[in-house]
Tab-separated table of C-alpha atoms and ligand atoms in Angstrom:
chain	number	residue	atom	x	y	z
J	482	UNK	CA	38.676	29.508	1.715
J	483	UNK	CA	40.199	27.829	4.743
J	484	UNK	CA	40.829	29.016	8.293
J	485	UNK	CA	39.159	29.126	11.736
J	486	UNK	CA	35.450	29.369	11.664
J	487	UNK	CA	34.135	32.105	13.927
J	488	UNK	CA	30.670	32.663	12.546
J	489	UNK	CA	28.266	30.264	10.801
J	490	UNK	CA	25.179	31.236	8.692
J	491	UNK	CA	22.187	28.731	8.684
J	492	UNK	CA	19.310	28.682	6.269
J	493	UNK	CA	16.457	26.339	5.197
J	494	UNK	CA	15.684	26.043	1.396
J	495	UNK	CA	13.405	24.221	-0.945
J	496	UNK	CA	10.178	22.372	0.102
J	497	UNK	CA	9.838	22.529	3.972
J	498	UNK	CA	10.020	19.396	6.068
J	499	UNK	CA	8.970	18.640	9.601
J	500	UNK	CA	12.127	18.615	11.759
J	501	UNK	CA	13.764	21.556	9.929
J	502	UNK	CA	13.225	23.593	13.075
J	503	UNK	CA	14.886	21.041	15.226
J	504	UNK	CA	17.921	21.069	12.917
J	505	UNK	CA	18.138	24.718	13.128
J	506	UNK	CA	18.025	24.541	16.854
J	507	UNK	CA	20.789	21.974	16.943
J	508	UNK	CA	23.110	24.065	14.648
J	509	UNK	CA	22.435	27.163	16.782
J	510	UNK	CA	23.196	25.328	20.064
J	511	UNK	CA	26.115	23.466	18.476
J	512	UNK	CA	27.518	26.934	17.721
J	513	UNK	CA	26.873	28.227	21.260
J	514	UNK	CA	28.680	24.970	22.545
J	515	UNK	CA	31.699	25.719	20.374
J	516	UNK	CA	31.700	29.366	21.273
J	517	UNK	CA	31.120	30.476	17.700
J	518	UNK	CA	28.513	32.987	16.453
J	519	UNK	CA	25.441	31.804	14.602
J	520	UNK	CA	23.445	33.914	12.054
J	521	UNK	CA	20.101	32.816	10.752
J	522	UNK	CA	19.290	33.590	7.148
J	523	UNK	CA	15.633	34.060	6.308
J	524	UNK	CA	13.872	32.608	3.199
J	525	UNK	CA	16.808	30.356	2.074
J	526	UNK	CA	18.952	31.678	-0.748
J	527	UNK	CA	16.490	34.673	-1.427
J	528	UNK	CA	17.405	35.936	2.086
J	529	UNK	CA	21.094	35.408	1.358
J	530	UNK	CA	20.947	37.598	-1.640
J	531	UNK	CA	18.807	40.309	0.241
J	532	UNK	CA	20.914	40.163	3.484
J	533	UNK	CA	17.853	39.081	5.424
J	534	UNK	CA	20.114	37.994	8.482
J	535	UNK	CA	19.495	37.824	12.151
J	536	UNK	CA	22.040	36.792	15.003
J	537	UNK	CA	20.706	33.661	16.790
J	538	UNK	CA	21.647	32.507	20.257
J	539	UNK	CA	20.682	29.463	22.429
J	540	UNK	CA	17.441	31.286	23.589
J	541	UNK	CA	16.394	32.296	19.997
J	542	UNK	CA	15.457	28.705	19.315
J	543	UNK	CA	13.571	27.771	22.338
J	544	UNK	CA	10.244	25.824	22.037
J	545	UNK	CA	10.688	25.242	18.425
J	546	UNK	CA	11.757	21.493	18.477
J	547	UNK	CA	8.108	20.467	18.334
J	548	UNK	CA	7.082	22.847	15.487
J	549	UNK	CA	6.664	21.830	11.965
J	550	UNK	CA	7.700	24.023	9.044
J	551	UNK	CA	10.739	26.238	9.435
J	552	UNK	CA	10.810	29.409	11.463
J	553	UNK	CA	13.540	30.713	9.150
J	554	UNK	CA	11.111	30.310	6.252
J	555	UNK	CA	11.994	28.667	3.004
J	556	UNK	CA	12.051	29.525	-0.781
J	557	UNK	CA	13.005	28.330	-4.179
J	558	UNK	CA	15.172	31.188	-5.251
J	559	UNK	CA	15.369	31.946	-9.042
J	560	UNK	CA	17.991	34.625	-8.569
J	561	UNK	CA	20.461	32.275	-6.799
J	562	UNK	CA	20.424	30.201	-10.170
J	563	UNK	CA	22.277	33.097	-11.740
J	564	UNK	CA	26.026	34.141	-11.366
J	565	UNK	CA	24.968	37.599	-10.424
J	566	UNK	CA	22.615	36.377	-7.748
J	567	UNK	CA	25.376	34.107	-6.224
J	568	UNK	CA	27.873	37.023	-6.325
J	569	UNK	CA	25.503	39.168	-4.350
J	570	UNK	CA	25.017	36.304	-1.922
J	571	UNK	CA	28.812	36.024	-1.451
J	572	UNK	CA	29.282	39.661	-0.932
J	573	UNK	CA	26.701	39.707	1.796
J	574	UNK	CA	28.272	36.789	3.544
J	575	UNK	CA	31.728	38.619	3.451
J	576	UNK	CA	30.128	41.895	4.651
J	577	UNK	CA	28.512	40.091	7.654
J	578	UNK	CA	31.796	38.198	8.411
J	579	UNK	CA	30.189	34.841	8.028
J	580	UNK	CA	32.763	32.191	7.421
J	581	UNK	CA	30.716	29.144	6.566
J	582	UNK	CA	27.043	28.119	5.684
J	583	UNK	CA	25.007	25.281	6.787
J	584	UNK	CA	22.264	24.718	4.307
J	585	UNK	CA	19.186	22.527	5.267
J	586	UNK	CA	17.146	21.087	2.434
J	587	UNK	CA	17.119	18.650	-0.443
J	588	UNK	CA	18.754	18.128	-3.796
J	589	UNK	CA	17.945	21.537	-5.201
J	590	UNK	CA	19.490	23.155	-2.111
J	591	UNK	CA	22.706	21.087	-2.311
J	592	UNK	CA	23.107	21.703	-6.018
J	593	UNK	CA	23.016	25.382	-5.379
J	594	UNK	CA	25.481	25.110	-2.572
J	595	UNK	CA	27.819	23.204	-4.614
J	596	UNK	CA	27.820	25.608	-7.420
J	597	UNK	CA	28.210	28.402	-4.923
J	598	UNK	CA	31.220	26.694	-3.335
J	599	UNK	CA	32.753	26.091	-6.749
J	600	UNK	CA	32.448	29.806	-7.680
J	601	UNK	CA	33.458	31.442	-4.417
J	602	UNK	CA	35.448	28.751	-2.536
J	603	UNK	CA	33.041	29.254	0.367
J	604	UNK	CA	32.815	26.553	3.009
J	605	UNK	CA	29.191	24.787	2.852
J	606	UNK	CA	27.826	21.898	4.786
J	607	UNK	CA	24.424	20.324	3.863
J	608	UNK	CA	21.965	18.761	6.149
J	609	UNK	CA	19.390	16.546	4.395
J	610	UNK	CA	15.750	17.518	4.985
J	611	UNK	CA	13.103	16.636	2.586
J	612	UNK	CA	10.028	14.472	2.941
J	613	UNK	CA	11.001	12.616	-0.214
J	614	UNK	CA	13.922	10.774	1.310
J	615	UNK	CA	15.673	11.040	-2.149
J	616	UNK	CA	19.231	11.986	-1.079
J	617	UNK	CA	22.074	9.688	-1.854
J	618	UNK	CA	24.532	8.582	1.133
J	619	UNK	CA	21.949	8.989	3.952
J	620	UNK	CA	19.599	6.278	5.062
J	621	UNK	CA	16.973	8.842	6.051
J	622	UNK	CA	16.294	12.542	5.391
J	623	UNK	CA	14.724	14.847	8.043
J	624	UNK	CA	10.858	14.900	7.662
J	625	UNK	CA	10.457	11.707	5.937
J	626	UNK	CA	9.427	9.722	8.957
J	627	UNK	CA	6.869	12.213	9.965
J	628	UNK	CA	5.490	12.488	6.553
J	629	UNK	CA	5.146	8.597	6.289
J	630	UNK	CA	3.190	8.671	9.557
J	631	UNK	CA	0.794	11.430	8.310
J	632	UNK	CA	0.220	9.420	5.160
J	633	UNK	CA	-0.491	6.155	6.991
J	634	UNK	CA	-2.917	7.873	9.364
J	635	UNK	CA	-4.727	9.410	6.498
J	636	UNK	CA	-4.910	6.150	4.559
J	637	UNK	CA	-6.241	4.322	7.769
J	638	UNK	CA	-9.084	6.911	7.758
J	639	UNK	CA	-9.838	6.562	3.967
J	640	UNK	CA	-9.828	2.743	4.558
J	641	UNK	CA	-12.790	3.129	7.019
J	642	UNK	CA	-14.937	5.014	4.491
J	643	UNK	CA	-13.757	2.784	1.489
J	644	UNK	CA	-14.713	-0.433	3.264
J	645	UNK	CA	-18.004	0.981	4.459
J	646	UNK	CA	-19.023	1.830	0.845
J	647	UNK	CA	-17.286	-1.080	-0.783
J	648	UNK	CA	-15.186	1.511	-2.779
J	649	UNK	CA	-11.937	1.626	-4.558
J	650	UNK	CA	-9.846	4.630	-3.573
J	651	UNK	CA	-6.716	5.986	-5.289
J	652	UNK	CA	-4.731	8.106	-2.832
J	653	UNK	CA	-1.979	10.312	-4.305
J	654	UNK	CA	0.999	10.951	-2.251
J	655	UNK	CA	4.030	13.187	-2.760
J	656	UNK	CA	7.164	12.048	-4.636
J	657	UNK	CA	7.802	13.456	-8.176
J	658	UNK	CA	10.942	11.306	-8.634
J	659	UNK	CA	11.121	9.044	-5.643
J	660	UNK	CA	8.656	6.258	-4.482
J	661	UNK	CA	9.801	6.041	-0.818
J	662	UNK	CA	6.726	7.578	0.590
J	663	UNK	CA	4.320	5.565	-1.679
J	664	UNK	CA	6.003	2.261	-1.080
J	665	UNK	CA	6.557	2.507	2.665
J	666	UNK	CA	3.105	4.109	3.465
J	667	UNK	CA	1.493	1.641	1.115
J	668	UNK	CA	2.975	-1.271	3.063
J	669	UNK	CA	2.248	0.351	6.324
J	670	UNK	CA	-1.404	1.061	5.453
J	671	UNK	CA	-1.913	-2.310	3.724
J	672	UNK	CA	-2.588	-0.794	0.311
J	673	UNK	CA	-3.667	-3.272	-2.417
J	674	UNK	CA	-1.571	-1.722	-5.108
J	675	UNK	CA	1.429	0.882	-5.144
J	676	UNK	CA	2.471	2.836	-8.103
J	677	UNK	CA	5.846	4.530	-7.956
J	678	UNK	CA	8.124	6.504	-10.356
J	679	UNK	CA	10.895	4.007	-10.279
J	680	UNK	CA	8.959	1.423	-12.125
J	681	UNK	CA	6.371	0.902	-14.853
J	682	UNK	CA	4.362	-2.313	-14.544
J	683	UNK	CA	1.636	-1.211	-16.914
J	684	UNK	CA	-1.871	-0.282	-16.142
J	685	UNK	CA	-3.321	-3.558	-17.596
J	686	UNK	CA	-1.578	-5.544	-14.920
J	687	UNK	CA	-2.981	-3.198	-12.457
J	688	UNK	CA	-6.532	-3.804	-13.715
J	689	UNK	CA	-6.069	-7.573	-13.836
J	690	UNK	CA	-4.783	-7.658	-10.345
J	691	UNK	CA	-7.686	-5.609	-9.050
J	692	UNK	CA	-10.121	-7.988	-10.790
J	693	UNK	CA	-8.306	-10.902	-9.255
J	694	UNK	CA	-8.526	-9.540	-5.717
J	695	UNK	CA	-12.208	-8.631	-6.235
J	696	UNK	CA	-12.907	-12.217	-7.193
J	697	UNK	CA	-11.011	-13.452	-4.070
J	698	UNK	CA	-13.532	-11.686	-1.912
J	699	UNK	CA	-12.136	-8.131	-1.473
J	700	UNK	CA	-14.954	-5.609	-1.264
J	701	UNK	CA	-12.781	-2.324	-1.096
J	702	UNK	CA	-9.205	-1.544	-2.149
J	703	UNK	CA	-6.731	1.173	-1.771
J	704	UNK	CA	-4.120	2.089	-4.505
J	705	UNK	CA	-1.407	4.445	-3.303
J	706	UNK	CA	-0.084	6.471	-6.355
J	707	UNK	CA	3.100	8.638	-6.147
J	708	UNK	CA	2.906	11.989	-7.872
J	709	UNK	CA	5.505	10.831	-10.380
J	710	UNK	CA	4.199	7.339	-11.190
J	711	UNK	CA	4.847	6.044	-14.647
J	712	UNK	CA	1.290	5.214	-15.773
J	713	UNK	CA	1.391	8.217	-18.113
J	714	UNK	CA	-1.985	9.502	-16.748
J	715	UNK	CA	-2.673	11.818	-13.846
J	716	UNK	CA	-4.646	10.263	-10.983
J	717	UNK	CA	-8.032	11.400	-12.189
J	718	UNK	CA	-7.479	9.976	-15.818
J	719	UNK	CA	-6.131	6.882	-14.125
J	720	UNK	CA	-9.336	6.572	-12.030
J	721	UNK	CA	-11.467	6.967	-15.202
J	722	UNK	CA	-9.506	4.318	-16.943
J	723	UNK	CA	-9.993	1.869	-14.052
J	724	UNK	CA	-13.629	2.580	-13.869
J	725	UNK	CA	-13.938	1.895	-17.648
J	726	UNK	CA	-12.141	-1.428	-17.160
J	727	UNK	CA	-13.551	-2.600	-13.811
J	728	UNK	CA	-17.460	-2.734	-13.481
J	729	UNK	CA	-18.086	-3.691	-9.920
J	730	UNK	CA	-16.209	-0.811	-7.996
J	731	UNK	CA	-17.237	2.581	-7.249
J	732	UNK	CA	-14.092	4.804	-7.399
J	733	UNK	CA	-12.977	7.907	-5.567
J	734	UNK	CA	-9.785	9.868	-5.675
J	735	UNK	CA	-7.944	11.544	-2.653
J	736	UNK	CA	-4.972	13.735	-3.205
J	737	UNK	CA	-3.226	14.176	0.173
J	738	UNK	CA	-1.017	17.065	-1.102
J	739	UNK	CA	0.689	19.478	1.293
J	740	UNK	CA	-0.697	17.961	4.477
J	741	UNK	CA	2.229	15.595	4.076
J	742	UNK	CA	4.730	18.467	4.594
J	743	UNK	CA	3.251	19.868	7.718
J	744	UNK	CA	2.842	18.890	11.371
J	745	UNK	CA	4.772	18.348	14.509
J	746	UNK	CA	7.874	16.274	13.623
J	747	UNK	CA	8.068	12.617	14.933
J	748	UNK	CA	10.419	11.826	17.729
J	749	UNK	CA	12.588	10.014	15.149
J	750	UNK	CA	12.866	13.236	13.012
J	751	UNK	CA	13.575	15.392	16.144
J	752	UNK	CA	16.440	13.168	17.156
J	753	UNK	CA	17.774	12.780	13.622
J	754	UNK	CA	17.684	16.543	13.078
J	755	UNK	CA	19.424	17.113	16.401
J	756	UNK	CA	22.308	14.603	15.477
J	757	UNK	CA	22.749	16.154	11.988
J	758	UNK	CA	22.657	19.743	13.395
J	759	UNK	CA	25.427	18.939	15.790
J	760	UNK	CA	27.200	16.872	13.196
J	761	UNK	CA	27.257	19.868	10.864
J	762	UNK	CA	28.797	22.223	13.253
J	763	UNK	CA	31.333	19.615	14.386
J	764	UNK	CA	32.271	18.823	10.736
J	765	UNK	CA	33.012	22.583	10.107
J	766	UNK	CA	35.086	22.855	13.369
J	767	UNK	CA	37.017	19.717	12.265
J	768	UNK	CA	37.845	21.305	8.928
J	769	UNK	CA	35.349	19.471	6.730
J	770	UNK	CA	34.125	21.333	3.597
J	771	UNK	CA	31.578	20.798	0.855
J	772	UNK	CA	30.098	17.765	2.418
J	773	UNK	CA	26.708	16.593	3.669
J	774	UNK	CA	26.135	15.118	7.081
J	775	UNK	CA	24.091	12.009	6.748
J	776	UNK	CA	22.925	9.120	8.855
J	777	UNK	CA	24.032	5.525	8.096
J	778	UNK	CA	23.449	2.682	10.513
J	779	UNK	CA	22.458	5.248	13.128
J	780	UNK	CA	25.830	6.945	12.981
J	781	UNK	CA	26.532	10.504	11.567
J	782	UNK	CA	28.523	10.233	8.302
J	783	UNK	CA	30.224	12.749	5.942
J	784	UNK	CA	29.258	12.424	2.177
J	785	UNK	CA	30.701	14.734	-0.467
J	786	UNK	CA	27.834	16.987	-1.569
J	787	UNK	CA	28.484	15.904	-5.158
J	788	UNK	CA	27.666	12.357	-4.233
J	789	UNK	CA	24.613	13.381	-2.196
J	790	UNK	CA	22.836	14.849	-5.274
J	791	UNK	CA	23.538	11.742	-7.424
J	792	UNK	CA	20.910	9.067	-7.994
J	793	UNK	CA	19.130	10.025	-4.863
J	794	UNK	CA	16.196	7.528	-5.148
J	795	UNK	CA	16.758	4.505	-3.057
J	796	UNK	CA	14.582	2.004	-4.722
J	797	UNK	CA	14.421	-1.080	-2.504
J	798	UNK	CA	13.361	-4.113	-4.632
J	799	UNK	CA	12.751	-6.248	-1.537
J	800	UNK	CA	10.226	-3.707	-0.332
J	801	UNK	CA	8.372	-4.179	-3.658
J	802	UNK	CA	8.401	-7.903	-3.066
J	803	UNK	CA	7.104	-7.447	0.444
J	804	UNK	CA	4.388	-5.217	-0.693
J	805	UNK	CA	3.239	-7.793	-3.451
J	806	UNK	CA	3.222	-10.663	-1.146
J	807	UNK	CA	1.394	-9.008	1.818
J	808	UNK	CA	-1.205	-7.076	-0.293
J	809	UNK	CA	-3.096	-10.148	-1.654
W	1531	F6P	O1	10.425	17.917	-2.578
W	1531	F6P	C1	9.508	17.962	-1.647
W	1531	F6P	C2	8.013	17.984	-2.283
W	1531	F6P	O2	7.162	17.963	-1.407
W	1531	F6P	C3	7.812	16.892	-3.406
W	1531	F6P	O3	7.415	15.648	-2.860
W	1531	F6P	C4	6.644	17.549	-4.175
W	1531	F6P	O4	6.760	16.952	-5.551
W	1531	F6P	C5	7.108	18.997	-4.231
W	1531	F6P	O5	8.022	19.122	-3.102
W	1531	F6P	C6	5.946	19.973	-4.209
W	1531	F6P	O6	6.530	21.297	-4.252
W	1531	F6P	P1	5.654	22.569	-4.070
W	1531	F6P	O7	5.451	22.712	-2.510
W	1531	F6P	O8	6.644	23.696	-4.527
W	1531	F6P	O9	4.415	22.453	-4.873
């Protein structure tokens, strides 16, 4: 479907990320600037299937730039994974005379948008928003910077109690398939060890390294463990294993969980979301279709949606080296 865009629908889908509200705000105000209508779709693809729509204007998005979460709400829709569900969604968009969709989310959101576009030839633009930073073709995703700061703040606090009690702490952070949060927060918070899904260095090495640092005079240690690490054990089993192989440490586990997804977005995420929201509307006006707007070297770039969902994890071997050298 080609032609002049007069009305854009915007939705947030998948795991929420701080800065999603700022992105919605930018899309709505970008539409106002271009004198086109904007419709908010509640609860992601669920709301698309149920026609949960509301017209939005520049005033509808006041005072939301500083708020975490997403006022449009988010969901992981099972029905949108079916052909029938997507057909319902298409019919609802047609009835509401919406010409294009801006979807704000991660790889699951983009995968759904791509299939929808293939089936119904409906213009879609993606805006990357996930704390995982696991989208290809963009240096950063919205929410990642805020999540990193939340994690570093939490680990700094854990460090205080770890060193007061001479304890070893295992701190679990999010990231089922991507170690960006673990690796960067680990370096930022001075963790002794960092376990990520992109590599398997073996738990024997981990134990040996902890013994060595204990011998060198360390009295407490922090191990940052990404959800999807390759030890083959969950964090409590891992703690038990280490306890069984390391006598002189008392061990505690702290799972940070969804605290990492909440909170007021950092200034970096607010600005990134604003740039990408405006970029998405500009892209549609300029006739671009089925792309994601991303950020590369501080510039807004267009990346085919297909590329965005491929090999998302951006494992940086140099960061691993930095972590190893600085954590002795
Ligand atoms: O994709 C974002 C994310 O927070 C992942 O890091 C995490 O594995 C997952 O979502 C958790 O999902 P849920 O909130 O559905 O438990």
